[in-house]
Amino acid sequence: MSGVPAGSREAVRRLQAEVAALHAELTRYQLVVWTAGNVSGRVPGTDLFVIKPSGVSYDELDADAMVVCDLDGNLVEGERQPSSDTAAHAYVYRHLPEVGGVVHTHSTYATAWAARGEPVPCVLTMAADEFGGEIPIGPFALIGDDSIGRGIVETLRESRSPAVLMQNHGPFTVGRDARSAVKAAVMVEDVARTVHIARQLGAPLPIAQEHVDSLYDRYQNVYGQTQQQTGGVA
C-alpha cells in the first residue's frame, strides 16, 4: 500500500527516521513503559503524518517500522496498523495547522495529575517559560475515535500551553515539529514531578500573572541562540 506522492517520498523517509529516533527519547526520560505512548510528525507540505505502529516494542522501532497516515487517520503506507491514538493525532493536525508534531505518554507524575483531573499550577519559572501558565486538564474521552483529539484541540485553543493532561488518561503535547513536541513531553513530566514534591512540603507560592507573561515572552522570543549566531533559523 502506497499513497505517498512521488515528490514527497524523500521528505517522508527523512521524517520516518526522525520520528523513529525520537521514540528513544521517551524511553531515555522514562516517560513510557512497554509499548505505550507515541510520537508523530506532520510531513511538510502534505496532508500526511508519520506515526508509530500499534503495540510494537520500542526496541523494534526504526524508520521502516513507521507508518504513514492521511489527516483522516487512514493508513497510506506501512505494513502494520498505526497507533491506537492515530485518530486523536489526525484530529489535532486537521484542526491546528500550526502543529507539526504530537506526542502522547503515560509519564508517571503528569498522569497522576490527570487521574485527579487537576491542572498543574504555574508555580515555577520553568513552567511559565514553557507553558505560559498552568498545564490544563482536558475532558475524559475514550480511545477509538476522535473524541480525544477534540478534547485536546478544545483545551489547547484556550491556553498557551503545548501540553494538555487528558483526564484519567495522560499528557498529550504538541509542537511546531515532532522534536518540539517531545521536548514539551519531557518538560511536562519534570514540572509535574517538581510541583507534586513541593506540595508535599507545603503550599507552593504562585507566580504573579504579569511575571508569568514576562517569563513566557522572554523564553519564547529571546532565549537561546539568535539567527545570526546559529547561521540559520533561531
PDB file of C-alpha atoms in Angstrom:
ATOM      1  CA  MET A   1       0.000   0.000   0.000  1.00  0.00           C
ATOM      2  CA  SER A   2       1.472   3.353  -1.001  1.00  0.00           C
ATOM      3  CA  GLY A   3      -0.358   6.641  -1.440  1.00  0.00           C
ATOM      4  CA  VAL A   4       2.654   8.868  -0.850  1.00  0.00           C
ATOM      5  CA  PRO A   5       3.138  11.276  -3.770  1.00  0.00           C
ATOM      6  CA  ALA A   6       6.418  10.713  -5.583  1.00  0.00           C
ATOM      7  CA  GLY A   7       7.580  14.246  -4.815  1.00  0.00           C
ATOM      8  CA  SER A   8       7.109  13.722  -1.084  1.00  0.00           C
ATOM      9  CA  ARG A   9       8.900  10.399  -0.706  1.00  0.00           C
ATOM     10  CA  GLU A  10      12.223  11.882   0.365  1.00  0.00           C
ATOM     11  CA  ALA A  11      10.533  14.083   2.981  1.00  0.00           C
ATOM     12  CA  VAL A  12       8.569  11.083   4.277  1.00  0.00           C
ATOM     13  CA  ARG A  13      11.700   8.955   4.603  1.00  0.00           C
ATOM     14  CA  ARG A  14      13.523  11.710   6.498  1.00  0.00           C
ATOM     15  CA  LEU A  15      10.595  12.127   8.852  1.00  0.00           C
ATOM     16  CA  GLN A  16      10.257   8.380   9.409  1.00  0.00           C
ATOM     17  CA  ALA A  17      13.894   8.279  10.534  1.00  0.00           C
ATOM     18  CA  GLU A  18      13.436  11.321  12.765  1.00  0.00           C
ATOM     19  CA  VAL A  19      10.215  10.093  14.388  1.00  0.00           C
ATOM     20  CA  ALA A  20      11.709   6.642  14.975  1.00  0.00           C
ATOM     21  CA  ALA A  21      14.750   8.185  16.686  1.00  0.00           C
ATOM     22  CA  LEU A  22      12.606  10.471  18.839  1.00  0.00           C
ATOM     23  CA  HIS A  23      10.845   7.473  20.398  1.00  0.00           C
ATOM     24  CA  ALA A  24      14.181   6.690  22.065  1.00  0.00           C
ATOM     25  CA  GLU A  25      13.855   9.993  23.938  1.00  0.00           C
ATOM     26  CA  LEU A  26      10.617   8.760  25.524  1.00  0.00           C
ATOM     27  CA  THR A  27      12.389   5.741  26.973  1.00  0.00           C
ATOM     28  CA  ARG A  28      15.516   7.757  27.805  1.00  0.00           C
ATOM     29  CA  TYR A  29      13.483  10.110  30.004  1.00  0.00           C
ATOM     30  CA  GLN A  30      11.335   7.242  31.344  1.00  0.00           C
ATOM     31  CA  LEU A  31       8.094   8.677  30.007  1.00  0.00           C
ATOM     32  CA  VAL A  32       6.694   5.348  28.764  1.00  0.00           C
ATOM     33  CA  VAL A  33       6.604   1.657  29.640  1.00  0.00           C
ATOM     34  CA  TRP A  34       6.288  -1.424  27.417  1.00  0.00           C
ATOM     35  CA  THR A  35       4.670  -0.311  24.106  1.00  0.00           C
ATOM     36  CA  ALA A  36       2.646   2.627  25.458  1.00  0.00           C
ATOM     37  CA  GLY A  37       2.991   6.140  24.075  1.00  0.00           C
ATOM     38  CA  ASN A  38       3.726   7.510  20.631  1.00  0.00           C
ATOM     39  CA  VAL A  39       5.326  10.291  18.608  1.00  0.00           C
ATOM     40  CA  SER A  40       4.034  11.588  15.288  1.00  0.00           C
ATOM     41  CA  GLY A  41       5.192  14.241  12.851  1.00  0.00           C
ATOM     42  CA  ARG A  42       3.442  16.083  10.029  1.00  0.00           C
ATOM     43  CA  VAL A  43       5.053  15.677   6.603  1.00  0.00           C
ATOM     44  CA  PRO A  44       5.775  19.266   5.464  1.00  0.00           C
ATOM     45  CA  GLY A  45       3.704  20.464   2.534  1.00  0.00           C
ATOM     46  CA  THR A  46       1.368  17.457   2.565  1.00  0.00           C
ATOM     47  CA  ASP A  47      -1.775  16.158   4.266  1.00  0.00           C
ATOM     48  CA  LEU A  48       0.183  13.243   5.721  1.00  0.00           C
ATOM     49  CA  PHE A  49       1.820  12.378   9.015  1.00  0.00           C
ATOM     50  CA  VAL A  50       4.179   9.690  10.274  1.00  0.00           C
ATOM     51  CA  ILE A  51       3.339   7.783  13.458  1.00  0.00           C
ATOM     52  CA  LYS A  52       4.427   4.760  15.479  1.00  0.00           C
ATOM     53  CA  PRO A  53       2.690   1.444  14.727  1.00  0.00           C
ATOM     54  CA  SER A  54       0.438  -0.057  17.380  1.00  0.00           C
ATOM     55  CA  GLY A  55       1.778  -2.445  20.006  1.00  0.00           C
ATOM     56  CA  VAL A  56       5.366  -2.593  18.730  1.00  0.00           C
ATOM     57  CA  SER A  57       8.294  -2.726  21.159  1.00  0.00           C
ATOM     58  CA  TYR A  58      10.453   0.380  21.296  1.00  0.00           C
ATOM     59  CA  ASP A  59      13.463  -1.825  20.568  1.00  0.00           C
ATOM     60  CA  GLU A  60      11.929  -2.693  17.201  1.00  0.00           C
ATOM     61  CA  LEU A  61      11.232   0.848  16.090  1.00  0.00           C
ATOM     62  CA  ASP A  62      13.231   2.075  13.119  1.00  0.00           C
ATOM     63  CA  ALA A  63      12.428   4.173  10.053  1.00  0.00           C
ATOM     64  CA  ASP A  64      10.965   1.207   8.193  1.00  0.00           C
ATOM     65  CA  ALA A  65       8.583   0.455  11.062  1.00  0.00           C
ATOM     66  CA  MET A  66       6.991   3.925  10.998  1.00  0.00           C
ATOM     67  CA  VAL A  67       3.645   4.140   9.195  1.00  0.00           C
ATOM     68  CA  VAL A  68       2.207   6.993   7.153  1.00  0.00           C
ATOM     69  CA  CYS A  69      -1.397   8.187   7.536  1.00  0.00           C
ATOM     70  CA  ASP A  70      -3.542  10.888   5.997  1.00  0.00           C
ATOM     71  CA  LEU A  71      -5.239  13.566   8.076  1.00  0.00           C
ATOM     72  CA  ASP A  72      -8.340  11.411   8.432  1.00  0.00           C
ATOM     73  CA  GLY A  73      -6.215   8.751  10.126  1.00  0.00           C
ATOM     74  CA  ASN A  74      -6.282   6.332   7.185  1.00  0.00           C
ATOM     75  CA  LEU A  75      -3.206   4.188   6.588  1.00  0.00           C
ATOM     76  CA  VAL A  76      -1.386   5.374   3.474  1.00  0.00           C
ATOM     77  CA  GLU A  77       1.861   3.444   3.699  1.00  0.00           C
ATOM     78  CA  GLY A  78       3.169   0.752   6.022  1.00  0.00           C
ATOM     79  CA  GLU A  79       2.805  -2.914   6.842  1.00  0.00           C
ATOM     80  CA  ARG A  80       1.464  -2.515  10.385  1.00  0.00           C
ATOM     81  CA  GLN A  81      -1.600  -0.964  11.936  1.00  0.00           C
ATOM     82  CA  PRO A  82      -0.986   2.589  13.167  1.00  0.00           C
ATOM     83  CA  SER A  83      -1.118   3.550  16.838  1.00  0.00           C
ATOM     84  CA  SER A  84      -4.453   3.341  18.630  1.00  0.00           C
ATOM     85  CA  ASP A  85      -4.117   7.109  19.169  1.00  0.00           C
ATOM     86  CA  THR A  86      -3.937   7.830  15.426  1.00  0.00           C
ATOM     87  CA  ALA A  87      -7.435   9.321  15.263  1.00  0.00           C
ATOM     88  CA  ALA A  88      -6.510  11.789  18.019  1.00  0.00           C
ATOM     89  CA  HIS A  89      -3.292  12.828  16.274  1.00  0.00           C
ATOM     90  CA  ALA A  90      -5.125  13.199  12.946  1.00  0.00           C
ATOM     91  CA  TYR A  91      -7.793  15.423  14.523  1.00  0.00           C
ATOM     92  CA  VAL A  92      -5.113  17.681  16.000  1.00  0.00           C
ATOM     93  CA  TYR A  93      -3.353  18.034  12.643  1.00  0.00           C
ATOM     94  CA  ARG A  94      -6.635  18.777  10.840  1.00  0.00           C
ATOM     95  CA  HIS A  95      -7.698  21.497  13.267  1.00  0.00           C
ATOM     96  CA  LEU A  96      -4.373  23.020  14.361  1.00  0.00           C
ATOM     97  CA  PRO A  97      -2.442  23.635  11.126  1.00  0.00           C
ATOM     98  CA  GLU A  98       0.443  25.242  13.013  1.00  0.00           C
ATOM     99  CA  VAL A  99       1.162  21.934  14.787  1.00  0.00           C
ATOM    100  CA  GLY A 100       3.869  19.768  13.214  1.00  0.00           C
ATOM    101  CA  GLY A 101       4.310  17.167  15.951  1.00  0.00           C
ATOM    102  CA  VAL A 102       2.199  15.364  18.565  1.00  0.00           C
ATOM    103  CA  VAL A 103       3.340  13.179  21.462  1.00  0.00           C
ATOM    104  CA  HIS A 104       1.433  11.044  23.947  1.00  0.00           C
ATOM    105  CA  THR A 105       2.903   9.425  27.048  1.00  0.00           C
ATOM    106  CA  HIS A 106       1.711   7.955  30.323  1.00  0.00           C
ATOM    107  CA  SER A 107       4.555   9.551  32.294  1.00  0.00           C
ATOM    108  CA  THR A 108       4.017   8.919  35.995  1.00  0.00           C
ATOM    109  CA  TYR A 109       3.664  12.341  37.608  1.00  0.00           C
ATOM    110  CA  ALA A 110       1.830  14.064  34.756  1.00  0.00           C
ATOM    111  CA  THR A 111      -0.588  11.127  34.561  1.00  0.00           C
ATOM    112  CA  ALA A 112      -1.116  11.289  38.325  1.00  0.00           C
ATOM    113  CA  TRP A 113      -2.333  14.877  37.948  1.00  0.00           C
ATOM    114  CA  ALA A 114      -4.557  13.706  35.064  1.00  0.00           C
ATOM    115  CA  ALA A 115      -6.009  10.965  37.294  1.00  0.00           C
ATOM    116  CA  ARG A 116      -7.078  13.659  39.755  1.00  0.00           C
ATOM    117  CA  GLY A 117      -8.431  15.876  36.983  1.00  0.00           C
ATOM    118  CA  GLU A 118      -6.282  18.683  38.336  1.00  0.00           C
ATOM    119  CA  PRO A 119      -4.224  21.170  36.286  1.00  0.00           C
ATOM    120  CA  VAL A 120      -0.606  21.669  37.294  1.00  0.00           C
ATOM    121  CA  PRO A 121      -0.375  25.228  38.677  1.00  0.00           C
ATOM    122  CA  CYS A 122       2.207  27.660  37.386  1.00  0.00           C
ATOM    123  CA  VAL A 123       4.464  27.927  40.438  1.00  0.00           C
ATOM    124  CA  LEU A 124       7.836  27.514  38.675  1.00  0.00           C
ATOM    125  CA  THR A 125       9.581  29.901  36.318  1.00  0.00           C
ATOM    126  CA  MET A 126      10.282  26.919  34.061  1.00  0.00           C
ATOM    127  CA  ALA A 127       6.537  26.293  33.811  1.00  0.00           C
ATOM    128  CA  ALA A 128       5.949  29.936  32.905  1.00  0.00           C
ATOM    129  CA  ASP A 129       8.687  29.703  30.267  1.00  0.00           C
ATOM    130  CA  GLU A 130       7.456  26.548  28.583  1.00  0.00           C
ATOM    131  CA  PHE A 131       3.706  26.519  29.203  1.00  0.00           C
ATOM    132  CA  GLY A 132       2.780  30.183  29.708  1.00  0.00           C
ATOM    133  CA  GLY A 133       0.643  29.314  32.726  1.00  0.00           C
ATOM    134  CA  GLU A 134      -0.877  26.211  34.242  1.00  0.00           C
ATOM    135  CA  ILE A 135      -0.803  22.901  32.419  1.00  0.00           C
ATOM    136  CA  PRO A 136      -4.514  22.428  31.688  1.00  0.00           C
ATOM    137  CA  ILE A 137      -6.786  19.435  32.105  1.00  0.00           C
ATOM    138  CA  GLY A 138      -8.718  18.147  29.111  1.00  0.00           C
ATOM    139  CA  PRO A 139     -12.006  16.227  29.302  1.00  0.00           C
ATOM    140  CA  PHE A 140     -12.388  12.491  29.798  1.00  0.00           C
ATOM    141  CA  ALA A 141     -12.619  10.708  26.445  1.00  0.00           C
ATOM    142  CA  LEU A 142     -12.498   7.113  25.279  1.00  0.00           C
ATOM    143  CA  ILE A 143      -9.921   5.758  22.823  1.00  0.00           C
ATOM    144  CA  GLY A 144     -11.159   4.613  19.433  1.00  0.00           C
ATOM    145  CA  ASP A 145     -12.433   7.687  17.628  1.00  0.00           C
ATOM    146  CA  ASP A 146     -11.516  11.362  17.506  1.00  0.00           C
ATOM    147  CA  SER A 147     -13.012  12.198  20.932  1.00  0.00           C
ATOM    148  CA  ILE A 148      -9.555  12.559  22.472  1.00  0.00           C
ATOM    149  CA  GLY A 149      -8.453  14.769  19.601  1.00  0.00           C
ATOM    150  CA  ARG A 150     -11.471  17.022  20.070  1.00  0.00           C
ATOM    151  CA  GLY A 151     -10.673  17.369  23.765  1.00  0.00           C
ATOM    152  CA  ILE A 152      -7.035  18.210  23.034  1.00  0.00           C
ATOM    153  CA  VAL A 153      -7.924  20.866  20.476  1.00  0.00           C
ATOM    154  CA  GLU A 154     -10.698  22.454  22.543  1.00  0.00           C
ATOM    155  CA  THR A 155      -8.413  22.698  25.573  1.00  0.00           C
ATOM    156  CA  LEU A 156      -5.302  23.970  23.810  1.00  0.00           C
ATOM    157  CA  ARG A 157      -7.251  26.631  21.924  1.00  0.00           C
ATOM    158  CA  GLU A 158      -7.970  28.216  25.315  1.00  0.00           C
ATOM    159  CA  SER A 159      -4.354  28.017  26.526  1.00  0.00           C
ATOM    160  CA  ARG A 160      -0.798  28.962  25.601  1.00  0.00           C
ATOM    161  CA  SER A 161       0.341  25.561  26.829  1.00  0.00           C
ATOM    162  CA  PRO A 162       1.723  22.996  24.352  1.00  0.00           C
ATOM    163  CA  ALA A 163       0.584  20.296  26.785  1.00  0.00           C
ATOM    164  CA  VAL A 164      -2.788  19.047  27.986  1.00  0.00           C
ATOM    165  CA  LEU A 165      -3.460  16.413  30.633  1.00  0.00           C
ATOM    166  CA  MET A 166      -6.407  14.395  29.382  1.00  0.00           C
ATOM    167  CA  GLN A 167      -8.457  13.408  32.433  1.00  0.00           C
ATOM    168  CA  ASN A 168      -7.872   9.819  33.624  1.00  0.00           C
ATOM    169  CA  HIS A 169      -5.570   9.245  30.642  1.00  0.00           C
ATOM    170  CA  GLY A 170      -2.350  11.227  30.475  1.00  0.00           C
ATOM    171  CA  PRO A 171      -0.431  14.002  28.743  1.00  0.00           C
ATOM    172  CA  PHE A 172      -0.555  14.939  25.080  1.00  0.00           C
ATOM    173  CA  THR A 173       1.881  17.560  23.804  1.00  0.00           C
ATOM    174  CA  VAL A 174       2.207  19.458  20.542  1.00  0.00           C
ATOM    175  CA  GLY A 175       4.924  21.454  18.850  1.00  0.00           C
ATOM    176  CA  ARG A 176       5.979  23.085  15.616  1.00  0.00           C
ATOM    177  CA  ASP A 177       7.659  19.773  14.826  1.00  0.00           C
ATOM    178  CA  ALA A 178       7.990  16.330  16.399  1.00  0.00           C
ATOM    179  CA  ARG A 179      11.129  17.241  18.341  1.00  0.00           C
ATOM    180  CA  SER A 180       9.438  20.265  19.931  1.00  0.00           C
ATOM    181  CA  ALA A 181       6.518  18.083  20.988  1.00  0.00           C
ATOM    182  CA  VAL A 182       8.919  15.578  22.582  1.00  0.00           C
ATOM    183  CA  LYS A 183      10.636  18.407  24.456  1.00  0.00           C
ATOM    184  CA  ALA A 184       7.253  19.526  25.819  1.00  0.00           C
ATOM    185  CA  ALA A 185       6.542  15.944  26.950  1.00  0.00           C
ATOM    186  CA  VAL A 186       9.842  15.855  28.854  1.00  0.00           C
ATOM    187  CA  MET A 187       9.163  19.251  30.407  1.00  0.00           C
ATOM    188  CA  VAL A 188       5.586  18.484  31.468  1.00  0.00           C
ATOM    189  CA  GLU A 189       6.740  15.439  33.423  1.00  0.00           C
ATOM    190  CA  ASP A 190       9.556  17.365  35.094  1.00  0.00           C
ATOM    191  CA  VAL A 191       7.230  20.202  36.122  1.00  0.00           C
ATOM    192  CA  ALA A 192       4.509  17.796  37.301  1.00  0.00           C
ATOM    193  CA  ARG A 193       7.029  15.914  39.448  1.00  0.00           C
ATOM    194  CA  THR A 194       8.551  19.035  40.994  1.00  0.00           C
ATOM    195  CA  VAL A 195       5.204  20.642  41.822  1.00  0.00           C
ATOM    196  CA  HIS A 196       3.980  17.370  43.323  1.00  0.00           C
ATOM    197  CA  ILE A 197       7.031  17.244  45.612  1.00  0.00           C
ATOM    198  CA  ALA A 198       6.607  20.919  46.528  1.00  0.00           C
ATOM    199  CA  ARG A 199       3.031  20.238  47.617  1.00  0.00           C
ATOM    200  CA  GLN A 200       4.241  17.540  49.981  1.00  0.00           C
ATOM    201  CA  LEU A 201       6.290  20.221  51.758  1.00  0.00           C
ATOM    202  CA  GLY A 202       3.603  22.889  51.852  1.00  0.00           C
ATOM    203  CA  ALA A 203       1.632  25.235  49.626  1.00  0.00           C
ATOM    204  CA  PRO A 204       3.659  26.298  46.546  1.00  0.00           C
ATOM    205  CA  LEU A 205       3.845  30.043  46.000  1.00  0.00           C
ATOM    206  CA  PRO A 206       2.026  31.281  42.894  1.00  0.00           C
ATOM    207  CA  ILE A 207       3.759  33.498  40.338  1.00  0.00           C
ATOM    208  CA  ALA A 208       2.004  36.773  39.527  1.00  0.00           C
ATOM    209  CA  GLN A 209       0.401  36.786  36.069  1.00  0.00           C
ATOM    210  CA  GLU A 210       2.485  39.768  34.942  1.00  0.00           C
ATOM    211  CA  HIS A 211       5.651  37.807  35.706  1.00  0.00           C
ATOM    212  CA  VAL A 212       4.300  34.695  34.004  1.00  0.00           C
ATOM    213  CA  ASP A 213       3.649  36.778  30.886  1.00  0.00           C
ATOM    214  CA  SER A 214       7.124  38.334  31.006  1.00  0.00           C
ATOM    215  CA  LEU A 215       8.857  34.995  31.502  1.00  0.00           C
ATOM    216  CA  TYR A 216       6.872  33.364  28.694  1.00  0.00           C
ATOM    217  CA  ASP A 217       7.598  36.188  26.249  1.00  0.00           C
ATOM    218  CA  ARG A 218      11.323  36.125  27.018  1.00  0.00           C
ATOM    219  CA  TYR A 219      11.643  32.364  26.715  1.00  0.00           C
ATOM    220  CA  GLN A 220       9.631  32.130  23.511  1.00  0.00           C
ATOM    221  CA  ASN A 221      11.138  35.145  21.759  1.00  0.00           C
ATOM    222  CA  VAL A 222      14.564  35.948  23.252  1.00  0.00           C
ATOM    223  CA  TYR A 223      16.028  32.857  24.957  1.00  0.00           C
ATOM    224  CA  GLY A 224      18.541  30.718  23.049  1.00  0.00           C
ATOM    225  CA  GLN A 225      20.702  31.376  20.031  1.00  0.00           C
ATOM    226  CA  THR A 226      19.787  34.073  17.537  1.00  0.00           C
ATOM    227  CA  GLN A 227      19.641  33.512  13.801  1.00  0.00           C
ATOM    228  CA  GLN A 228      22.914  35.410  13.354  1.00  0.00           C
ATOM    229  CA  GLN A 229      24.668  33.276  15.976  1.00  0.00           C
ATOM    230  CA  THR A 230      23.439  29.986  14.545  1.00  0.00           C
ATOM    231  CA  GLY A 231      23.581  30.945  10.906  1.00  0.00           C
ATOM    232  CA  GLY A 232      20.068  29.626  10.474  1.00  0.00           C
ATOM    233  CA  VAL A 233      16.630  29.679  11.992  1.00  0.00           C
ATOM    234  CA  ALA A 234      16.662  30.701  15.679  1.00  0.00           C
TER     235      ALA A 234
END
